[in-house]
Coordinates of C-alpha atoms in Angstrom, one line a residue:
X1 CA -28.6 -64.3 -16.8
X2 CA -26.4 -61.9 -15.6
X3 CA -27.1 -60.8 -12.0
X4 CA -25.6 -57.0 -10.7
X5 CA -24.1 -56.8 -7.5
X6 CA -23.3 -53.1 -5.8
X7 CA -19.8 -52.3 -5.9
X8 CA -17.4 -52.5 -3.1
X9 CA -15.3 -49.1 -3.7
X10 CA -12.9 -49.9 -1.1
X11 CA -13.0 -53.9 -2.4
X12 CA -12.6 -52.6 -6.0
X13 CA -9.2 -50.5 -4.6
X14 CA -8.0 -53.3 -2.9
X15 CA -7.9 -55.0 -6.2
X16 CA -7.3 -53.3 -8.5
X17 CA -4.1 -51.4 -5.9
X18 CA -5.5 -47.7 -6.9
X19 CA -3.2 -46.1 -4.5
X20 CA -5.3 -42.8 -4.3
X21 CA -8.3 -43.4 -2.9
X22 CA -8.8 -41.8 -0.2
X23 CA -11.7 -41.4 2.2
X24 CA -13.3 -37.8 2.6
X25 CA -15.0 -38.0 5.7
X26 CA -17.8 -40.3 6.9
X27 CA -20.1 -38.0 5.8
X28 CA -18.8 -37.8 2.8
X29 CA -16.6 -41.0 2.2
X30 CA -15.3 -40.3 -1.5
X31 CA -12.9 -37.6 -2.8
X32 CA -15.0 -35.4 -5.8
X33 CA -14.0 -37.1 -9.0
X34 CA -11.0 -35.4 -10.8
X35 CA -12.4 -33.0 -13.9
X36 CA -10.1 -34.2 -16.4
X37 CA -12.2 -31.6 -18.9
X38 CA -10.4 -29.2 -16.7
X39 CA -7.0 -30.8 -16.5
X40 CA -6.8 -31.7 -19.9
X41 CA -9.2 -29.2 -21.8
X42 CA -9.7 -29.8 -24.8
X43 CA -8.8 -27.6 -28.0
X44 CA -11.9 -25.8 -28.5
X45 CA -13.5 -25.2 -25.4
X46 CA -16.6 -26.5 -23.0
X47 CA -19.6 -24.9 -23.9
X48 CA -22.6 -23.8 -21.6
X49 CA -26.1 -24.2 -23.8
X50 CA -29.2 -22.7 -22.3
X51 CA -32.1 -23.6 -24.8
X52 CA -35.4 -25.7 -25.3
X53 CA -35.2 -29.1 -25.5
X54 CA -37.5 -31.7 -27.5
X55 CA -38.1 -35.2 -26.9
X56 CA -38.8 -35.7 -30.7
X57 CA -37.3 -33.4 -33.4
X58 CA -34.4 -31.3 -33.4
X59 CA -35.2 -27.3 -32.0
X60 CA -33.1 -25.7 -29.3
X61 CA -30.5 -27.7 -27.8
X62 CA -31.2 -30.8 -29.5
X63 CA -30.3 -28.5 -32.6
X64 CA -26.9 -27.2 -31.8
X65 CA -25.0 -29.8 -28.9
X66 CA -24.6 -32.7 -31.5
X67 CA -22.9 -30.4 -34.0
X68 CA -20.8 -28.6 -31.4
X69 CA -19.8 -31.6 -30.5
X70 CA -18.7 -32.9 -33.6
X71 CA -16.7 -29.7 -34.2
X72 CA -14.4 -30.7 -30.9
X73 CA -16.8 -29.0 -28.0
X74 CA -17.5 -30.3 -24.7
X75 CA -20.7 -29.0 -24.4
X76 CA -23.1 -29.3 -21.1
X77 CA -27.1 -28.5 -22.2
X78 CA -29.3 -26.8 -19.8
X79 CA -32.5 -27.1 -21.2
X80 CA -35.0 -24.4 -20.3
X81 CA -38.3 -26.2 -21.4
X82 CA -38.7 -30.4 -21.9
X83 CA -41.7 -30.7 -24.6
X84 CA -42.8 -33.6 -25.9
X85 CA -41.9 -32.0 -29.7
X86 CA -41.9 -28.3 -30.9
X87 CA -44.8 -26.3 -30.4
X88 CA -45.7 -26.4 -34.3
X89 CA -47.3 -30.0 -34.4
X90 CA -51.1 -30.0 -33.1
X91 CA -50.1 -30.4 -29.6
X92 CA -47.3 -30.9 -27.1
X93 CA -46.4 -31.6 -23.5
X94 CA -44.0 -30.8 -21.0
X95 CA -42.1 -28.9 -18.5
X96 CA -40.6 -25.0 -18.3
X97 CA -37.8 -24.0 -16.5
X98 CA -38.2 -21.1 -14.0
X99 CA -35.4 -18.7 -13.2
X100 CA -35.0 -20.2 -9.9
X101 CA -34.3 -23.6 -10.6
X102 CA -32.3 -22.2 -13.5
X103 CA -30.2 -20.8 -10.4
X104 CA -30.0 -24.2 -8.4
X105 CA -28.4 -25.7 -11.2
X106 CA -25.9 -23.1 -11.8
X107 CA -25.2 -23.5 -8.0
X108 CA -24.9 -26.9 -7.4
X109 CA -22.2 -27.0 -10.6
X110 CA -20.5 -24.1 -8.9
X111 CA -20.3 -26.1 -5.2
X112 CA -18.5 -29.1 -7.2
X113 CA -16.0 -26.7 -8.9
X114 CA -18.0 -27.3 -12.3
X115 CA -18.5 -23.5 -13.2
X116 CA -15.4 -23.0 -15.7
X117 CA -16.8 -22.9 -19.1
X118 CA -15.2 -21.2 -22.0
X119 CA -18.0 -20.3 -24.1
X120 CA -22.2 -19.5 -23.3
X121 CA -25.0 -20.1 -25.6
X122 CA -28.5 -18.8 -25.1
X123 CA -31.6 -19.3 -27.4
X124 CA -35.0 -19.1 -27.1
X125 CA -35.7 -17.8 -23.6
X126 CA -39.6 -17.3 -23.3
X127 CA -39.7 -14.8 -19.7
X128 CA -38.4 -11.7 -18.5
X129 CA -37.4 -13.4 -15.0
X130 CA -35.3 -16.5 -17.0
X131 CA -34.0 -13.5 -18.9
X132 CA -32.7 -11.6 -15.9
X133 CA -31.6 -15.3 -14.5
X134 CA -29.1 -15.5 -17.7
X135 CA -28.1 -12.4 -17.4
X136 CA -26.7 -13.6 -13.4
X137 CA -25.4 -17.1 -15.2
X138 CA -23.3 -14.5 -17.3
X139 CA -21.7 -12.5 -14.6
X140 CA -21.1 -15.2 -12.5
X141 CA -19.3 -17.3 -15.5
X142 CA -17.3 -14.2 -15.5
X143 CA -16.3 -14.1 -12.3
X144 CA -14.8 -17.5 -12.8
X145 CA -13.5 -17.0 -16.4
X146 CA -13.1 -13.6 -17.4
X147 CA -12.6 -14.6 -20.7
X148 CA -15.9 -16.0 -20.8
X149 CA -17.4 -15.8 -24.8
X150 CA -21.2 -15.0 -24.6
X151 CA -22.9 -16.2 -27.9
X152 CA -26.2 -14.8 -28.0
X153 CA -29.1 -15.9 -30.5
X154 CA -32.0 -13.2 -29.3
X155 CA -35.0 -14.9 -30.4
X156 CA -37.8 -13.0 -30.3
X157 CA -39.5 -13.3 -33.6
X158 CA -39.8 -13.3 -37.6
X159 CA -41.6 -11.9 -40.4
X160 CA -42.9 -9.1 -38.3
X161 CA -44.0 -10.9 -35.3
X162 CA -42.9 -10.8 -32.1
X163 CA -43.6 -14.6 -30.3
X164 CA -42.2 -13.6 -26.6
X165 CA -43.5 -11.4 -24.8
X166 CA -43.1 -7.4 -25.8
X167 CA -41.2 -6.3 -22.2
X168 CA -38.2 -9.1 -23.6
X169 CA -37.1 -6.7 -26.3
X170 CA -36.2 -4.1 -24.1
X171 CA -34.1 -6.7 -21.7
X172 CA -32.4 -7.6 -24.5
X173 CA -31.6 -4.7 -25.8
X174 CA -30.8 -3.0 -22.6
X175 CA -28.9 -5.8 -20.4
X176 CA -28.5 -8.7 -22.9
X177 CA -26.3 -6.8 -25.6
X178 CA -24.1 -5.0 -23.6
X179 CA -22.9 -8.2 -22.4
X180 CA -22.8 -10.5 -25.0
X181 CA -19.8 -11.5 -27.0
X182 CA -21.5 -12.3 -30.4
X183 CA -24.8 -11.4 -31.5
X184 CA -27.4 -13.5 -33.9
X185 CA -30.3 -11.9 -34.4
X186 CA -32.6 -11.9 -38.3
X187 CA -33.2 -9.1 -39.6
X188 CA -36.6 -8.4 -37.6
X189 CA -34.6 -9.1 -34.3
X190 CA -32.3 -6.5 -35.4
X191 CA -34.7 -4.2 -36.3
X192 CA -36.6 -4.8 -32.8
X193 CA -32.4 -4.2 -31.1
X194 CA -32.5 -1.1 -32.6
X195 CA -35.2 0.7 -33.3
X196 CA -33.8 1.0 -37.7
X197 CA -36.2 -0.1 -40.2
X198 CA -34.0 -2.5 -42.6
X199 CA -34.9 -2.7 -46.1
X200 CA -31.6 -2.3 -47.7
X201 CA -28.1 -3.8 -47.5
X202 CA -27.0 -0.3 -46.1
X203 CA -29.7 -0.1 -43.3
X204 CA -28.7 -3.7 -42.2
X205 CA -24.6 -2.8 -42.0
X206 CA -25.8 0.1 -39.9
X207 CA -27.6 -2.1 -37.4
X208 CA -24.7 -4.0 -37.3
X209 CA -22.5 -0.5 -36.1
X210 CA -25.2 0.4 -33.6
X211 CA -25.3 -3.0 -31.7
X212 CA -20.9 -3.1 -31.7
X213 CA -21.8 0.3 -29.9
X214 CA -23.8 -1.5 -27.3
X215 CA -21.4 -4.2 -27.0
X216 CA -20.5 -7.5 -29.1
X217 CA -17.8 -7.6 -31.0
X218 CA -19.4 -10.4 -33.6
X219 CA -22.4 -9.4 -35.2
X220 CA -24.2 -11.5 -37.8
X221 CA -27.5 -11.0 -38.8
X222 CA -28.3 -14.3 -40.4
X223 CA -30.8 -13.7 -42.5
X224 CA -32.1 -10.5 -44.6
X225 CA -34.6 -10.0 -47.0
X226 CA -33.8 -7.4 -49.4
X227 CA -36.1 -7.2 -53.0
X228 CA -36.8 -10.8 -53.0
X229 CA -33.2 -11.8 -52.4
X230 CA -31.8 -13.7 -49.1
X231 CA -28.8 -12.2 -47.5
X232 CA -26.8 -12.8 -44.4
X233 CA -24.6 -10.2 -42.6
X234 CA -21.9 -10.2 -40.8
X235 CA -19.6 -7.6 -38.7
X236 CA -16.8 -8.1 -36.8
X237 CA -15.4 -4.9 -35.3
X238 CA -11.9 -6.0 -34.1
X239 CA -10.8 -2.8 -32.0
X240 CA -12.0 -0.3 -30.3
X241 CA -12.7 2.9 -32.4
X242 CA -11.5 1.0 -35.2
X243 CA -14.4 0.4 -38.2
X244 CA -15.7 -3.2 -38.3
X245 CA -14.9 -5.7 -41.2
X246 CA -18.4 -6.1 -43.0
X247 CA -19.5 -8.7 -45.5
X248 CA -22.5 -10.7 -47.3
X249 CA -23.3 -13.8 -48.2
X250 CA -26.1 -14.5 -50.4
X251 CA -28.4 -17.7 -49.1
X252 CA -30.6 -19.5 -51.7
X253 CA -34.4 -19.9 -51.1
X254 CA -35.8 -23.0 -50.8
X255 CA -39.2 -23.6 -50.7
X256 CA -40.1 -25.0 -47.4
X257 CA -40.2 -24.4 -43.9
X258 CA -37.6 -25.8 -41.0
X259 CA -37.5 -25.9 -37.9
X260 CA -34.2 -25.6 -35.4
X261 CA -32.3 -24.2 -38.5
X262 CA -31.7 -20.9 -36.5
X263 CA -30.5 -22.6 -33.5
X264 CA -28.2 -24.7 -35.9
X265 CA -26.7 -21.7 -37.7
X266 CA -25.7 -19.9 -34.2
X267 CA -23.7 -23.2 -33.4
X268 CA -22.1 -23.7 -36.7
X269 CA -21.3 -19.7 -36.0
X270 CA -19.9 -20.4 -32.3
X271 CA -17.7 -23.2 -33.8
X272 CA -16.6 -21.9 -36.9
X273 CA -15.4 -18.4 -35.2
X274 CA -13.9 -20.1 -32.3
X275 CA -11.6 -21.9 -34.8
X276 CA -11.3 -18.6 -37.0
X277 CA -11.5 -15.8 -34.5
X278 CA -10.0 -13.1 -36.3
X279 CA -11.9 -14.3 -39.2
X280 CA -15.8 -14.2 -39.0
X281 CA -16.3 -14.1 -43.0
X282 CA -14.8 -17.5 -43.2
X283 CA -16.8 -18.8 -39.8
X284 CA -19.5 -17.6 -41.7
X285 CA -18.6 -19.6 -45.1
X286 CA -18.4 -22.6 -43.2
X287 CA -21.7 -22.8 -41.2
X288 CA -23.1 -21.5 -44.1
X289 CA -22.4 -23.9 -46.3
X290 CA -23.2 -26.7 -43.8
X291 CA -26.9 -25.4 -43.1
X292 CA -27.4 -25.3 -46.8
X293 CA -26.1 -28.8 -47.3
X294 CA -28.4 -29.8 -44.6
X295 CA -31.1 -28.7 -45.9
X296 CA -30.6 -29.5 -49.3
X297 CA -30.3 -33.6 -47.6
X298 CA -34.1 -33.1 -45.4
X299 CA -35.9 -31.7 -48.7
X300 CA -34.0 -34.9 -51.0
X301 CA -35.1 -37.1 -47.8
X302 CA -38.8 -36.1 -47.7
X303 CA -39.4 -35.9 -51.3
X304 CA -37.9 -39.7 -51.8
X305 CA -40.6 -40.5 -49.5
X306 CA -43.4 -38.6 -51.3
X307 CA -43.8 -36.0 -49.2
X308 CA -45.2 -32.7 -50.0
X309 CA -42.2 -30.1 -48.7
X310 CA -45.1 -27.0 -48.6
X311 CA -47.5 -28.4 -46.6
X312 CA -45.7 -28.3 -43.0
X313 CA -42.7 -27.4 -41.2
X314 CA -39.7 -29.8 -41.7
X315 CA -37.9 -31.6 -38.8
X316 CA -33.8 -31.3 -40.7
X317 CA -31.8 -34.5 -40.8
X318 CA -28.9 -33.3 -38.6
X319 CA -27.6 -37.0 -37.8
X320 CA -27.7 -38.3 -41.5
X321 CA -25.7 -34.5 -42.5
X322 CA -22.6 -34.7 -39.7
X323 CA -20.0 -35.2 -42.4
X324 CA -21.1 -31.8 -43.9
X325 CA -20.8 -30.1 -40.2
X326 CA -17.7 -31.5 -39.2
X327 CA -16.4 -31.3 -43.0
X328 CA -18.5 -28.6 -45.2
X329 CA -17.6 -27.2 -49.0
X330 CA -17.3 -24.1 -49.2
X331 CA -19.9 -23.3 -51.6
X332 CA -21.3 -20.2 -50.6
X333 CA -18.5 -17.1 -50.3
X334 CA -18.3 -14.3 -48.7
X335 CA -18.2 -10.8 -50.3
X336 CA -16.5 -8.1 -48.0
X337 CA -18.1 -4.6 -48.0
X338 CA -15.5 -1.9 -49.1

């Protein structure tokens, strides 16, 4: 049996002749370790994620870090509830994040020189005082990297219902826009952004204009129900003054119910535009084309199995579809608005 001994540091350097270890102080008897993520950074970028978190089942954070991951990202999760699973089975357990310790984090990454991220990502945030807490994590990411890209999924609700409380919709649309980057709401989000009733492909393009006037730059409503048909659309305004670049996608139905697939689509997004910047149609081709391949792989899984694919929610099968996030066919194109 093997038996563990505590390491020596200054044994180990002896041996091994590491010439630059050096002691600190006695209180503090190590150099920090070097951040090689910020000496060698890598091509796409590090990635703050501020989402849920399930022990079982892929929602929030477990949804999107794996597949920005496998699209190149250094990604560091903050998760801002730990359930047991998503709130959809018949019950759950766990722990919520409050603003404040929200806060500590942020601080103790920022006393280590940690604090440089290239891109943030938000999801479901279920309080107005976490809300106002992001909204801090922003400016201060800021202060550090100016450049900072805020992707912002404002989840709030679907199908008519709001499942946050009301007083987030007007933090959102009052702080949380004017600061983002990109922008992910559906199409009741939107509506709930800006106060216009969207039942045609016209109504949703001019949501789009309205939230570039209160800030992003990316908008992409991801999904849009207009006469029976699916729809996602996206804006990209690239200057000032300038008229954005609008297009659709149509998304097939399928008949059944997933979980996380919002949080997925918003990271394929992030990825995808981050390697296409000046190019959101063909971001949105991509991720796309990934979720629908996913998909199409977790209703084939549960049917081989016998399951019925109506009668509950979905969990997807994110780790069995990687080759169709890092690699996806373009099978769903993008038509650009004249």
């Amino acid at each position: 049996m093997l038996k563990y001994q505590r390491i020596n540091w200054l044994e180990l350097k002896a041996t091994l002749g590491i010439g630059n270890f050096r002691l600190r102080s006695s209180k503090n008897p190590l150099m920090a370790p070097p951040i090689l993520s910020l000496a060698l950074p890598s091509e796409t970028g590090r990635v703050l994620s501020i989402q849920s978190h399930t022990v079982q089942g892929y929602v929030g954070n477990k949804s999107a870090v794996f597949p920005l991951q496998l699209l190149g990202f250094d990604v560091d999760p903050i998760n801002s509830v730990q359930f047991s699973n998503h709130t959809g089975y018949p019950s759950f357990k766990g722990q919520v994040l409050n603003g404040q310790q929200l806060w500590d984090l942020i601080e103790g990454l920022e006393a280590n020189d940690l604090l440089f991220y290239t891109h943030l990502l938000t999801g479901y945030i279920g309080s107005v005082s976490f809300l106002n807490t992001i909204l801090e994590v922003v400016s201060k990411l800021r202060t550090i990297n100016p450049k900072l890209t805020y992707v912002c999924d404002p989840v709030m609700g679907d199908d008519g219902k709001l499942y946050v409380p009301p007083e987030l919709v007007a933090v959102y649309r009052d702080k949380v826009v004017p600061v983002a980057s990109v922008l992910t709401p559906n199409q009741f989000e939107a509506e709930q952004l800006t106060g216009l009733r969207i039942v045609t492909e016209k109504e949703g393009r001019e949501a789009c204009k309205i939230l570039h006037a209160a800030g992003p730059t990316k908008v992409v409503i991801t999904s849009i129900n207009i006469d029976g048909n699916l729809l996602l659309i996206g804006s990209h305004q690239k200057g000032e003054g300038q008229s954005p670049e609008q297009f659709r996608i149509a998304i097939p139905k399928i008949p059944a119910y997933f979980t996380g697939t919002g949080d997925l689509m918003t990271a394929l997004l992030l990825g995808w535009s981050n390697k296409y910047p000046d190019n959101l149609d063909s971001a949105a081709e991509l991720a796309v084309s990934s979720l629908q391949a996913l998909l199409q792989r977790t209703l084939s899984d549960y049917r081989t199995v016998g399951y019925d694919c109506q009668s509950s929610s979905l969990e997807i099968r994110l780790i069995q579809s990687q080759d169709d996030i890092r690699h996806p066919q373009v099978k769903y194109k993008a038509e650009r608005y004249n």
